[in-house]
GROMACS .gro file of C-alpha atoms in nm:
model
  515
    1MET     CA    1  27.213   3.818  14.166
    2ASN     CA    2  26.885   3.971  14.052
    3VAL     CA    3  26.675   3.744  13.836
    4THR     CA    4  26.357   3.859  13.664
    5GLY     CA    5  26.110   3.659  13.460
    6PRO     CA    6  26.048   3.286  13.445
    7HIS     CA    7  26.348   3.085  13.328
    8THR     CA    8  26.466   2.725  13.334
    9TYR     CA    9  26.743   2.636  13.578
   10ALA     CA   10  26.941   2.313  13.577
   11VAL     CA   11  26.968   2.146  13.918
   12ASP     CA   12  27.259   1.935  14.035
   13CYS     CA   13  27.243   1.559  14.037
   14PRO     CA   14  27.022   1.460  14.334
   15ALA     CA   15  27.168   1.257  14.617
   16VAL     CA   16  26.951   0.961  14.528
   17PHE     CA   17  27.121   0.939  14.185
   18LEU     CA   18  27.483   0.992  14.297
   19THR     CA   19  27.730   0.726  14.190
   20PRO     CA   20  28.047   0.720  14.405
   21ASN     CA   21  28.380   0.612  14.261
   22TRP     CA   22  28.420   0.367  14.547
   23ALA     CA   23  28.187   0.257  14.827
   24ALA     CA   24  28.159   0.007  15.113
   25HIS     CA   25  27.805  -0.005  15.254
   26SER     CA   26  27.827  -0.286  15.510
   27GLU     CA   27  27.941  -0.221  15.866
   28VAL     CA   28  28.316  -0.263  15.915
   29ALA     CA   29  28.432  -0.513  16.178
   30ASP     CA   30  28.809  -0.456  16.149
   31VAL     CA   31  29.071  -0.267  15.951
   32ILE     CA   32  29.040  -0.355  15.581
   33ASP     CA   33  29.317  -0.303  15.327
   34CYS     CA   34  29.132  -0.203  15.011
   35GLY     CA   35  29.442  -0.162  14.797
   36ASP     CA   36  29.486   0.124  14.555
   37VAL     CA   37  29.116   0.161  14.467
   38PHE     CA   38  29.089   0.537  14.525
   39ASP     CA   39  29.324   0.831  14.537
   40VAL     CA   40  29.334   1.204  14.482
   41ALA     CA   41  29.293   1.292  14.116
   42PRO     CA   42  29.620   1.441  13.997
   43ALA     CA   43  29.447   1.694  13.770
   44SER     CA   44  29.175   1.850  13.986
   45ARG     CA   45  29.280   1.726  14.335
   46ALA     CA   46  28.914   1.766  14.437
   47PHE     CA   47  28.728   1.482  14.607
   48SER     CA   48  28.466   1.408  14.873
   49LEU     CA   49  28.438   1.144  15.145
   50CYS     CA   50  28.135   1.052  15.356
   51ALA     CA   51  28.032   0.778  15.598
   52ARG     CA   52  27.810   0.694  15.892
   53VAL     CA   53  27.985   0.653  16.227
   54ARG     CA   54  27.884   0.554  16.578
   55LEU     CA   55  28.099   0.636  16.878
   56PRO     CA   56  28.039   0.510  17.233
   57PRO     CA   57  27.963   0.772  17.499
   58GLU     CA   58  28.272   0.669  17.694
   59GLY     CA   59  28.622   0.559  17.604
   60THR     CA   60  28.665   0.766  17.287
   61THR     CA   61  29.031   0.837  17.223
   62GLU     CA   62  29.153   1.189  17.158
   63GLY     CA   63  29.310   1.103  16.825
   64GLY     CA   64  28.986   0.955  16.695
   65TYR     CA   65  28.914   0.638  16.502
   66ARG     CA   66  28.999   0.586  16.140
   67ILE     CA   67  28.715   0.600  15.888
   68LEU     CA   68  28.927   0.604  15.575
   69SER     CA   69  29.293   0.681  15.517
   70LYS     CA   70  29.537   0.680  15.232
   71GLY     CA   71  29.883   0.594  15.356
   72GLU     CA   72  30.009   0.679  15.702
   73LEU     CA   73  30.098   1.022  15.829
   74PRO     CA   74  30.320   1.211  15.772
   75GLN     CA   75  30.233   1.107  15.415
   76GLY     CA   76  29.887   1.086  15.258
   77TRP     CA   77  29.564   1.183  15.438
   78ARG     CA   78  29.337   1.052  15.712
   79PHE     CA   79  28.959   1.089  15.761
   80SER     CA   80  28.863   1.007  16.120
   81ALA     CA   81  28.600   1.062  16.389
   82GLY     CA   82  28.632   1.099  16.765
   83PRO     CA   83  28.535   1.289  16.961
   84THR     CA   84  28.459   1.512  16.657
   85VAL     CA   85  28.505   1.461  16.287
   86SER     CA   86  28.849   1.551  16.149
   87PHE     CA   87  29.052   1.539  15.831
   88ALA     CA   88  29.431   1.550  15.852
   89VAL     CA   89  29.702   1.574  15.590
   90ALA     CA   90  30.080   1.586  15.605
   91LEU     CA   91  30.224   1.919  15.507
   92PRO     CA   92  30.527   1.912  15.280
   93PRO     CA   93  30.855   1.950  15.473
   94GLU     CA   94  30.973   2.310  15.490
   95PRO     CA   95  31.343   2.406  15.527
   96VAL     CA   96  31.414   2.585  15.856
   97GLU     CA   97  31.743   2.768  15.926
   98ALA     CA   98  31.915   2.624  16.233
   99GLU     CA   99  32.012   2.841  16.529
  100GLU     CA  100  32.357   2.697  16.533
  101ALA     CA  101  32.592   2.700  16.237
  102LYS     CA  102  32.916   2.533  16.186
  103GLU     CA  103  33.185   2.802  16.187
  104ASP     CA  104  33.444   2.590  16.011
  105ALA     CA  105  33.212   2.477  15.731
  106GLY     CA  106  33.061   2.818  15.668
  107GLU     CA  107  32.738   2.650  15.553
  108GLU     CA  108  32.381   2.690  15.677
  109GLU     CA  109  32.225   2.382  15.840
  110PHE     CA  110  31.861   2.288  15.759
  111SER     CA  111  31.629   2.053  15.951
  112THR     CA  112  31.289   1.904  15.866
  113GLN     CA  113  30.983   2.037  16.051
  114ALA     CA  114  30.715   1.787  16.163
  115PRO     CA  115  30.357   1.819  16.029
  116LEU     CA  116  30.202   2.127  16.177
  117PRO     CA  117  29.880   2.111  16.379
  118SER     CA  118  29.724   2.335  16.116
  119GLY     CA  119  29.751   2.040  15.877
  120GLN     CA  120  29.409   1.919  15.982
  121ALA     CA  121  29.049   2.036  15.984
  122VAL     CA  122  28.852   1.959  16.300
  123GLY     CA  123  28.477   1.981  16.348
  124SER     CA  124  28.291   2.116  16.648
  125THR     CA  125  28.000   1.871  16.695
  126ALA     CA  126  28.049   1.596  16.953
  127LEU     CA  127  27.976   1.253  16.808
  128ALA     CA  128  28.030   1.032  17.115
  129ASP     CA  129  27.665   0.967  17.205
  130GLY     CA  130  27.616   0.608  17.089
  131GLU     CA  131  27.405   0.715  16.788
  132TRP     CA  132  27.476   0.693  16.415
  133HIS     CA  133  27.588   1.020  16.253
  134HIS     CA  134  27.656   1.107  15.891
  135VAL     CA  135  27.996   1.274  15.848
  136ALA     CA  136  28.152   1.411  15.531
  137VAL     CA  137  28.459   1.599  15.413
  138VAL     CA  138  28.480   1.799  15.090
  139VAL     CA  139  28.816   1.898  14.941
  140GLN     CA  140  28.795   2.173  14.681
  141GLU     CA  141  29.033   2.202  14.389
  142CYS     CA  142  29.193   2.505  14.554
  143GLY     CA  143  29.268   2.300  14.867
  144GLU     CA  144  28.987   2.425  15.093
  145VAL     CA  145  28.857   2.152  15.323
  146SER     CA  146  28.505   2.163  15.472
  147LEU     CA  147  28.356   1.921  15.726
  148PHE     CA  148  27.988   1.826  15.757
  149VAL     CA  149  27.796   1.644  16.031
  150ASP     CA  150  27.441   1.518  15.967
  151GLY     CA  151  27.414   1.726  15.652
  152CYS     CA  152  27.519   2.058  15.810
  153LEU     CA  153  27.847   2.246  15.783
  154ASP     CA  154  28.054   2.173  16.094
  155SER     CA  155  28.364   2.385  16.039
  156ALA     CA  156  28.491   2.685  15.853
  157PRO     CA  157  28.688   2.601  15.537
  158VAL     CA  158  29.056   2.527  15.608
  159ALA     CA  159  29.322   2.557  15.337
  160LEU     CA  160  29.526   2.237  15.316
  161GLN     CA  161  29.749   2.089  15.054
  162VAL     CA  162  29.638   1.736  14.976
  163LYS     CA  163  29.861   1.526  14.756
  164ALA     CA  164  29.812   1.186  14.602
  165ALA     CA  165  29.977   0.880  14.753
  166PRO     CA  166  29.968   0.625  14.471
  167ASP     CA  167  30.196   0.374  14.640
  168GLN     CA  168  30.001   0.366  14.968
  169PRO     CA  169  29.704   0.138  15.042
  170LEU     CA  170  29.354   0.263  15.118
  171LEU     CA  171  29.268   0.154  15.472
  172LEU     CA  172  28.906   0.130  15.588
  173GLY     CA  173  28.767   0.119  15.941
  174PRO     CA  174  28.897   0.124  16.299
  175PRO     CA  175  29.087  -0.166  16.460
  176GLU     CA  176  28.897  -0.465  16.596
  177SER     CA  177  28.945  -0.353  16.955
  178ALA     CA  178  28.759  -0.028  16.880
  179VAL     CA  179  28.476  -0.217  16.710
  180THR     CA  180  28.440  -0.435  17.018
  181ALA     CA  181  28.415  -0.120  17.230
  182GLY     CA  182  28.114  -0.003  17.027
  183VAL     CA  183  28.268   0.197  16.742
  184GLY     CA  184  28.083   0.151  16.413
  185VAL     CA  185  28.159   0.257  16.056
  186LYS     CA  186  27.935   0.189  15.753
  187ASP     CA  187  27.811   0.340  15.424
  188VAL     CA  188  28.156   0.474  15.334
  189GLN     CA  189  28.167   0.649  14.996
  190ALA     CA  190  28.450   0.816  14.807
  191CYS     CA  191  28.379   1.048  14.513
  192ALA     CA  192  28.636   1.200  14.280
  193PHE     CA  193  28.430   1.520  14.260
  194VAL     CA  194  28.300   1.789  14.493
  195LEU     CA  195  27.967   1.723  14.661
  196THR     CA  196  27.741   2.023  14.705
  197PRO     CA  197  27.586   2.101  15.046
  198GLN     CA  198  27.245   1.997  14.906
  199GLN     CA  199  27.384   1.661  14.795
  200ILE     CA  200  27.548   1.601  15.133
  201HIS     CA  201  27.224   1.689  15.310
  202GLY     CA  202  27.039   1.447  15.083
  203LEU     CA  203  27.285   1.168  15.161
  204ALA     CA  204  27.260   1.237  15.534
  205THR     CA  205  26.880   1.237  15.541
  206GLY     CA  206  26.826   0.965  15.280
  207SER     CA  207  26.624   1.213  15.074
  208LYS     CA  208  26.442   1.096  14.760
  209ASP     CA  209  26.397   1.452  14.633
  210LEU     CA  210  26.500   1.513  14.273
  211GLY     CA  211  26.534   1.888  14.320
  212THR     CA  212  26.267   1.958  14.056
  213GLY     CA  213  25.965   1.937  14.283
  214LEU     CA  214  25.929   1.560  14.261
  215SER     CA  215  26.029   1.303  14.518
  216LEU     CA  216  26.071   0.940  14.415
  217SER     CA  217  25.822   0.682  14.538
  218LEU     CA  218  25.994   0.382  14.384
  219MET     CA  219  26.372   0.372  14.426
  220PRO     CA  220  26.601   0.246  14.146
  221GLU     CA  221  26.694  -0.053  14.363
  222GLN     CA  222  26.326  -0.143  14.391
  223VAL     CA  223  26.288  -0.119  14.013
  224THR     CA  224  26.572  -0.369  13.974
  225GLU     CA  225  26.409  -0.600  14.230
  226TYR     CA  226  26.074  -0.571  14.051
  227ARG     CA  227  26.231  -0.675  13.722
  228ARG     CA  228  26.403  -0.970  13.887
  229LEU     CA  229  26.075  -1.092  14.035
  230LYS     CA  230  25.902  -1.055  13.701
  231ALA     CA  231  26.180  -1.248  13.528
  232GLU     CA  232  26.148  -1.533  13.778
  233ASP     CA  233  25.773  -1.532  13.729
  234SER     CA  234  25.805  -1.554  13.350
  235GLU     CA  235  26.035  -1.853  13.385
  236GLY     CA  236  25.796  -2.029  13.624
  237GLY     CA  237  25.477  -1.941  13.431
  238GLU     CA  238  25.217  -1.670  13.445
  239GLY     CA  239  25.045  -1.586  13.772
  240GLY     CA  240  25.319  -1.725  13.995
  241GLU     CA  241  25.457  -1.601  14.323
  242GLY     CA  242  25.695  -1.363  14.145
  243SER     CA  243  25.409  -1.162  13.995
  244GLU     CA  244  25.234  -1.135  14.332
  245ALA     CA  245  25.560  -1.030  14.500
  246ALA     CA  246  25.618  -0.768  14.230
  247ARG     CA  247  25.273  -0.618  14.285
  248ALA     CA  248  25.331  -0.629  14.660
  249LEU     CA  249  25.651  -0.430  14.602
  250LEU     CA  250  25.453  -0.162  14.414
  251THR     CA  251  25.196  -0.155  14.693
  252ALA     CA  252  25.467  -0.117  14.957
  253ALA     CA  253  25.602   0.183  14.763
  254GLY     CA  254  25.262   0.352  14.796
  255LEU     CA  255  25.163   0.326  14.430
  256GLY     CA  256  24.816   0.179  14.487
  257ASP     CA  257  24.486   0.350  14.558
  258HIS     CA  258  24.536   0.600  14.841
  259LEU     CA  259  24.182   0.541  14.970
  260GLY     CA  260  24.234   0.167  15.007
  261ARG     CA  261  23.953   0.062  14.770
  262ALA     CA  262  24.002  -0.293  14.643
  263PHE     CA  263  23.884  -0.256  14.284
  264GLN     CA  264  24.054   0.081  14.233
  265GLN     CA  265  24.373  -0.070  14.379
  266GLU     CA  266  24.378  -0.336  14.108
  267VAL     CA  267  24.314  -0.078  13.835
  268VAL     CA  268  24.603   0.146  13.947
  269LEU     CA  269  24.846  -0.143  13.991
  270ASP     CA  270  24.761  -0.273  13.643
  271LEU     CA  271  24.846   0.069  13.500
  272PHE     CA  272  25.184   0.074  13.677
  273ASP     CA  273  25.251  -0.285  13.566
  274ASP     CA  274  25.197  -0.177  13.206
  275LEU     CA  275  25.432   0.119  13.255
  276MET     CA  276  25.705  -0.103  13.401
  277ALA     CA  277  25.671  -0.346  13.111
  278CYS     CA  278  25.688  -0.060  12.859
  279ALA     CA  279  25.997   0.090  13.029
  280GLU     CA  280  26.174  -0.246  13.021
  281SER     CA  281  26.090  -0.294  12.654
  282MET     CA  282  26.240   0.051  12.585
  283CYS     CA  283  26.555  -0.053  12.777
  284LEU     CA  284  26.515   0.233  13.024
  285THR     CA  285  26.752   0.224  13.319
  286ALA     CA  286  26.623   0.174  13.672
  287ARG     CA  287  26.670   0.545  13.745
  288LYS     CA  288  26.472   0.658  13.441
  289THR     CA  289  26.197   0.409  13.520
  290ALA     CA  290  26.175   0.537  13.878
  291VAL     CA  291  26.136   0.896  13.753
  292MET     CA  292  25.865   0.798  13.503
  293VAL     CA  293  25.675   0.608  13.773
  294ARG     CA  294  25.675   0.922  13.988
  295ILE     CA  295  25.550   1.136  13.697
  296LEU     CA  296  25.259   0.897  13.638
  297GLU     CA  297  25.178   0.897  14.009
  298GLN     CA  298  25.174   1.279  14.002
  299ILE     CA  299  24.922   1.277  13.716
  300LEU     CA  300  24.694   1.031  13.900
  301GLU     CA  301  24.709   1.254  14.209
  302MET     CA  302  24.622   1.559  13.998
  303MET     CA  303  24.304   1.390  13.875
  304HIS     CA  304  24.164   1.432  14.229
  305VAL     CA  305  24.264   1.801  14.257
  306LYS     CA  306  24.007   2.074  14.194
  307SER     CA  307  24.032   2.233  13.852
  308LYS     CA  308  24.165   2.588  13.820
  309SER     CA  309  23.997   2.662  13.486
  310ALA     CA  310  23.661   2.483  13.505
  311LYS     CA  311  23.345   2.696  13.508
  312ARG     CA  312  23.169   2.479  13.763
  313LEU     CA  313  23.291   2.514  14.120
  314GLY     CA  314  23.449   2.202  14.270
  315GLU     CA  315  23.504   2.018  13.942
  316THR     CA  316  23.821   1.806  13.928
  317SER     CA  317  24.108   1.856  13.682
  318SER     CA  318  24.021   1.806  13.319
  319ILE     CA  319  24.207   1.592  13.067
  320TYR     CA  320  24.362   1.908  12.920
  321GLU     CA  321  24.505   2.019  13.257
  322CYS     CA  322  24.641   1.671  13.333
  323PHE     CA  323  24.805   1.640  12.992
  324GLN     CA  324  24.964   1.985  13.021
  325GLU     CA  325  25.109   1.887  13.360
  326PHE     CA  326  25.240   1.559  13.216
  327LYS     CA  327  25.406   1.743  12.929
  328ARG     CA  328  25.564   1.995  13.165
  329LEU     CA  329  25.705   1.727  13.397
  330LEU     CA  330  25.836   1.509  13.117
  331LEU     CA  331  26.013   1.797  12.943
  332ALA     CA  332  26.154   1.928  13.272
  333HIS     CA  333  26.326   1.591  13.320
  334SER     CA  334  26.477   1.576  12.972
  335PHE     CA  335  26.828   1.655  12.854
  336ALA     CA  336  26.682   1.900  12.602
  337ALA     CA  337  26.568   2.125  12.887
  338THR     CA  338  26.906   2.124  13.062
  339THR     CA  339  27.098   2.220  12.748
  340SER     CA  340  26.947   2.566  12.737
  341ALA     CA  341  26.891   2.602  13.112
  342ARG     CA  342  27.076   2.844  13.335
  343LYS     CA  343  27.304   2.724  13.611
  344LEU     CA  344  27.138   2.722  13.951
  345ILE     CA  345  27.353   2.914  14.199
  346ASP     CA  346  27.113   2.993  14.481
  347ARG     CA  347  26.770   2.831  14.494
  348ASN     CA  348  26.636   3.109  14.717
  349GLN     CA  349  26.700   3.376  14.453
  350ILE     CA  350  26.508   3.228  14.161
  351PRO     CA  351  26.147   3.332  14.080
  352ALA     CA  352  25.865   3.111  14.203
  353ASP     CA  353  25.734   3.041  13.851
  354SER     CA  354  26.071   2.922  13.720
  355THR     CA  355  26.122   2.567  13.594
  356LEU     CA  356  26.383   2.340  13.751
  357ALA     CA  357  26.527   2.092  13.502
  358LEU     CA  358  26.713   1.765  13.546
  359GLY     CA  359  26.854   1.565  13.257
  360VAL     CA  360  26.697   1.218  13.268
  361PHE     CA  361  26.527   1.133  12.935
  362THR     CA  362  26.642   1.173  12.578
  363LEU     CA  363  26.406   1.314  12.314
  364SER     CA  364  26.339   0.969  12.166
  365GLU     CA  365  26.247   0.838  12.510
  366VAL     CA  366  26.018   1.138  12.563
  367ARG     CA  367  25.836   1.056  12.240
  368LEU     CA  368  25.793   0.685  12.324
  369LEU     CA  369  25.674   0.755  12.678
  370THR     CA  370  25.424   1.012  12.549
  371GLU     CA  371  25.283   0.759  12.303
  372PHE     CA  372  25.247   0.498  12.577
  373LEU     CA  373  25.074   0.723  12.829
  374THR     CA  374  24.847   0.873  12.563
  375GLY     CA  375  24.712   0.530  12.475
  376ALA     CA  376  24.712   0.385  12.825
  377LEU     CA  377  24.566   0.680  13.018
  378PHE     CA  378  24.458   0.988  12.825
  379GLN     CA  379  24.255   0.809  12.556
  380GLN     CA  380  24.062   0.642  12.840
  381PHE     CA  381  24.069   0.940  13.073
  382LEU     CA  382  23.692   0.954  13.126
  383LEU     CA  383  23.685   0.586  13.220
  384TYR     CA  384  23.968   0.628  13.472
  385GLN     CA  385  23.797   0.939  13.607
  386CYS     CA  386  23.472   0.750  13.663
  387VAL     CA  387  23.653   0.463  13.835
  388LEU     CA  388  23.910   0.651  14.046
  389VAL     CA  389  23.762   0.997  14.106
  390SER     CA  390  23.383   0.953  14.098
  391PRO     CA  391  23.308   0.581  14.122
  392GLN     CA  392  22.948   0.477  14.053
  393ASP     CA  393  22.869   0.165  14.254
  394GLN     CA  394  22.537  -0.015  14.214
  395VAL     CA  395  22.426  -0.242  14.497
  396THR     CA  396  22.131  -0.480  14.459
  397SER     CA  397  21.973  -0.593  14.784
  398MET     CA  398  21.725  -0.884  14.805
  399VAL     CA  399  21.478  -0.869  15.093
  400GLU     CA  400  21.196  -1.102  15.202
  401VAL     CA  401  20.844  -0.961  15.235
  402ILE     CA  402  20.570  -1.150  15.422
  403VAL     CA  403  20.241  -1.123  15.231
  404PRO     CA  404  19.925  -1.190  15.437
  405PRO     CA  405  19.695  -1.469  15.311
  406PRO     CA  406  19.385  -1.364  15.114
  407THR     CA  407  19.066  -1.304  15.311
  408VAL     CA  408  18.788  -1.563  15.319
  409PRO     CA  409  18.518  -1.485  15.061
  410PRO     CA  410  18.165  -1.415  15.192
  411ASN     CA  411  17.920  -1.703  15.231
  412LEU     CA  412  17.713  -1.723  14.915
  413ALA     CA  413  17.437  -1.913  15.100
  414THR     CA  414  17.339  -1.595  15.279
  415ALA     CA  415  17.342  -1.384  14.965
  416LYS     CA  416  17.024  -1.212  14.843
  417LYS     CA  417  16.917  -1.202  14.485
  418LYS     CA  418  16.952  -0.861  14.330
  419GLN     CA  419  16.625  -0.723  14.197
  420LYS     CA  420  16.614  -0.619  13.838
  421GLY     CA  421  16.491  -0.276  13.743
  422ALA     CA  422  16.142  -0.225  13.602
  423LYS     CA  423  16.100  -0.220  13.229
  424GLY     CA  424  16.068   0.121  13.084
  425ALA     CA  425  16.144   0.275  13.422
  426SER     CA  426  16.302   0.534  13.344
  427GLU     CA  427  16.492   0.809  13.215
  428LYS     CA  428  16.861   0.857  13.271
  429VAL     CA  429  16.931   1.094  13.545
  430GLY     CA  430  17.234   1.316  13.534
  431ILE     CA  431  17.463   1.420  13.811
  432ARG     CA  432  17.247   1.707  13.926
  433ASP     CA  433  16.931   1.500  13.902
  434SER     CA  434  17.093   1.215  14.095
  435GLY     CA  435  17.159   1.450  14.380
  436THR     CA  436  16.801   1.572  14.367
  437ALA     CA  437  16.674   1.218  14.354
  438LYS     CA  438  16.881   1.139  14.658
  439ARG     CA  439  16.741   1.428  14.851
  440ASN     CA  440  16.381   1.365  14.737
  441SER     CA  441  16.399   0.991  14.801
  442LEU     CA  442  16.351   1.049  15.173
  443PRO     CA  443  16.011   1.181  15.288
  444ARG     CA  444  15.995   1.499  15.485
  445LEU     CA  445  15.892   1.472  15.847
  446SER     CA  446  15.593   1.658  15.982
  447LYS     CA  447  15.683   1.943  16.208
  448GLN     CA  448  15.404   1.857  16.454
  449SER     CA  449  15.402   1.477  16.474
  450GLY     CA  450  15.749   1.402  16.353
  451GLN     CA  451  15.606   1.146  16.105
  452PRO     CA  452  15.637   1.166  15.728
  453GLU     CA  453  15.372   1.375  15.567
  454ALA     CA  454  15.098   1.172  15.405
  455GLU     CA  455  15.139   1.300  15.052
  456GLU     CA  456  15.513   1.258  15.049
  457ALA     CA  457  15.484   0.914  15.207
  458GLU     CA  458  15.248   0.802  14.933
  459GLU     CA  459  15.478   0.945  14.665
  460ALA     CA  460  15.777   0.774  14.818
  461ALA     CA  461  15.595   0.442  14.828
  462ALA     CA  462  15.494   0.481  14.466
  463ILE     CA  463  15.855   0.532  14.350
  464PRO     CA  464  16.010   0.204  14.229
  465VAL     CA  465  16.311   0.066  14.411
  466GLU     CA  466  16.539   0.125  14.107
  467ALA     CA  467  16.436   0.490  14.097
  468LYS     CA  468  16.504   0.530  14.466
  469ARG     CA  469  16.852   0.397  14.417
  470GLY     CA  470  16.922   0.642  14.141
  471PRO     CA  471  17.126   0.583  13.828
  472SER     CA  472  17.433   0.364  13.832
  473LEU     CA  473  17.785   0.510  13.833
  474ASP     CA  474  17.852   0.397  13.476
  475GLU     CA  475  17.541   0.573  13.355
  476THR     CA  476  17.637   0.888  13.536
  477LEU     CA  477  17.992   0.886  13.394
  478ALA     CA  478  17.859   0.829  13.045
  479GLN     CA  479  17.660   1.153  13.069
  480LEU     CA  480  17.963   1.368  13.145
  481PRO     CA  481  18.049   1.624  12.877
  482GLN     CA  482  18.336   1.524  12.648
  483ASP     CA  483  18.508   1.862  12.659
  484LEU     CA  484  18.587   1.856  13.031
  485SER     CA  485  18.943   1.898  13.146
  486VAL     CA  486  19.117   1.625  13.342
  487ASP     CA  487  19.069   1.805  13.673
  488ALA     CA  488  18.702   1.888  13.603
  489HIS     CA  489  18.630   1.533  13.492
  490HIS     CA  490  18.795   1.401  13.808
  491GLU     CA  491  18.589   1.636  14.027
  492GLU     CA  492  18.255   1.544  13.862
  493ALA     CA  493  18.334   1.173  13.870
  494THR     CA  494  18.421   1.194  14.239
  495LYS     CA  495  18.093   1.365  14.320
  496ALA     CA  496  17.895   1.108  14.123
  497ALA     CA  497  18.073   0.822  14.293
  498GLU     CA  498  18.005   0.967  14.637
  499VAL     CA  499  17.631   1.013  14.563
  500THR     CA  500  17.596   0.665  14.416
  501ALA     CA  501  17.782   0.502  14.704
  502ASP     CA  502  17.579   0.688  14.965
  503THR     CA  503  17.250   0.592  14.803
  504ALA     CA  504  17.350   0.229  14.765
  505ILE     CA  505  17.461   0.202  15.127
  506LYS     CA  506  17.139   0.346  15.265
  507GLN     CA  507  16.925   0.128  15.042
  508HIS     CA  508  17.124  -0.178  15.140
  509ASP     CA  509  17.086  -0.097  15.510
  510LYS     CA  510  16.713  -0.052  15.461
  511GLU     CA  511  16.679  -0.389  15.293
  512LEU     CA  512  16.870  -0.563  15.570
  513SER     CA  513  16.674  -0.400  15.849
  514PRO     CA  514  16.397  -0.618  15.998
  515GLN     CA  515  16.045  -0.536  15.880
   0.00000   0.00000   0.00000
């Protein structure tokens, strides 16, 4: 089969959604007469049986132990295990011409032949190891019988003729003596249809795979339990133990925050709580609710995945990408997709970009679920993205700082009165002049004696104290040009401050020095 181009293929009902015609899940302690609850369908004659069996390593009888049987051989059929799985039927009696004939009667004598050994299908895998094994038998409409052990084919198809036995009881389980010896039988299911190898493998492994690329997180049984807890909580009042147990059930199914953050956990669980309430108000079945929960979980997981179309490297999926994925998943699990889908024959021969469809939701349910998720998630997508994908946490820390006590002020009793400048003294000296005044305020020393020269000493003595100190800093800054830039003004002001400070320090030291 050569397939080209992307198409939609309808998958079979997954094992997690199979509904048997009859089942007994608890472990059998003795032979149970179940009455006429199941038999071969007279029209199709196709059916399937499966169970989990445990055989002790020693003491297993050659004929095996009954799992399920309809009537007693040579009539009806028998599904048994030990030491391998087997399925036996009684062949219809065939007329056989006798070796001896009565000469006087001149008639041929016929006798009945016992059921032939070929009237059974026997597996090849040994089951007597003390462990639980999943065994199954599938009877096709044409009469071919196939045996499976732990989800794998255990025998070549054998052609048998299986007939209904409406007047015979359906017997379940081995005798009590075998149960005491360690034989166990549980999870027995009978289906009036043919199970596919994928379905049998799913039953054997307990798979939650839907066959469309999704695997359930919350089982339908858990959805039913959640609704029961919520109903008990509503009867007892809001915020009771039922509500806490329901949220604990969602957490146990792995529907919370995968990073274990407390606030994000509450946000995600609130979203799933709203979805469960919406599904119940829409009267969705437990199966449909479980599928919708998985679709929502897939969208939340996609929010953390790197975008394939964003221009910036490393950016997470956008709202457009998440909505397109939601639309694809919801339509792939609708009955509208399966109506026009092709039948899936071999999964290995379909293109990688093909869509696998499973009929779960009707079109009206698709519309209502889209409206709910649009309002609950996509209209607040940026908010959920900030909380779940890129959380912005602000932490305020209060610290204690030890401030040293203020220093003790100087003693005013030892202070000296500042002399006032002479009246009319003087002209304002600029920055350049202040530097000159500073340099000229000190007399030059004589090269021979090392003492100040007489003329300069007299000039220095004649200069008033205020002139020796030079102009104040405020006066100097006031003389700066107004058109200076910030940097130039800063440079000139720094120079003036240095000159003024140097002059004041030297004059102060001179005044304090002993005469």
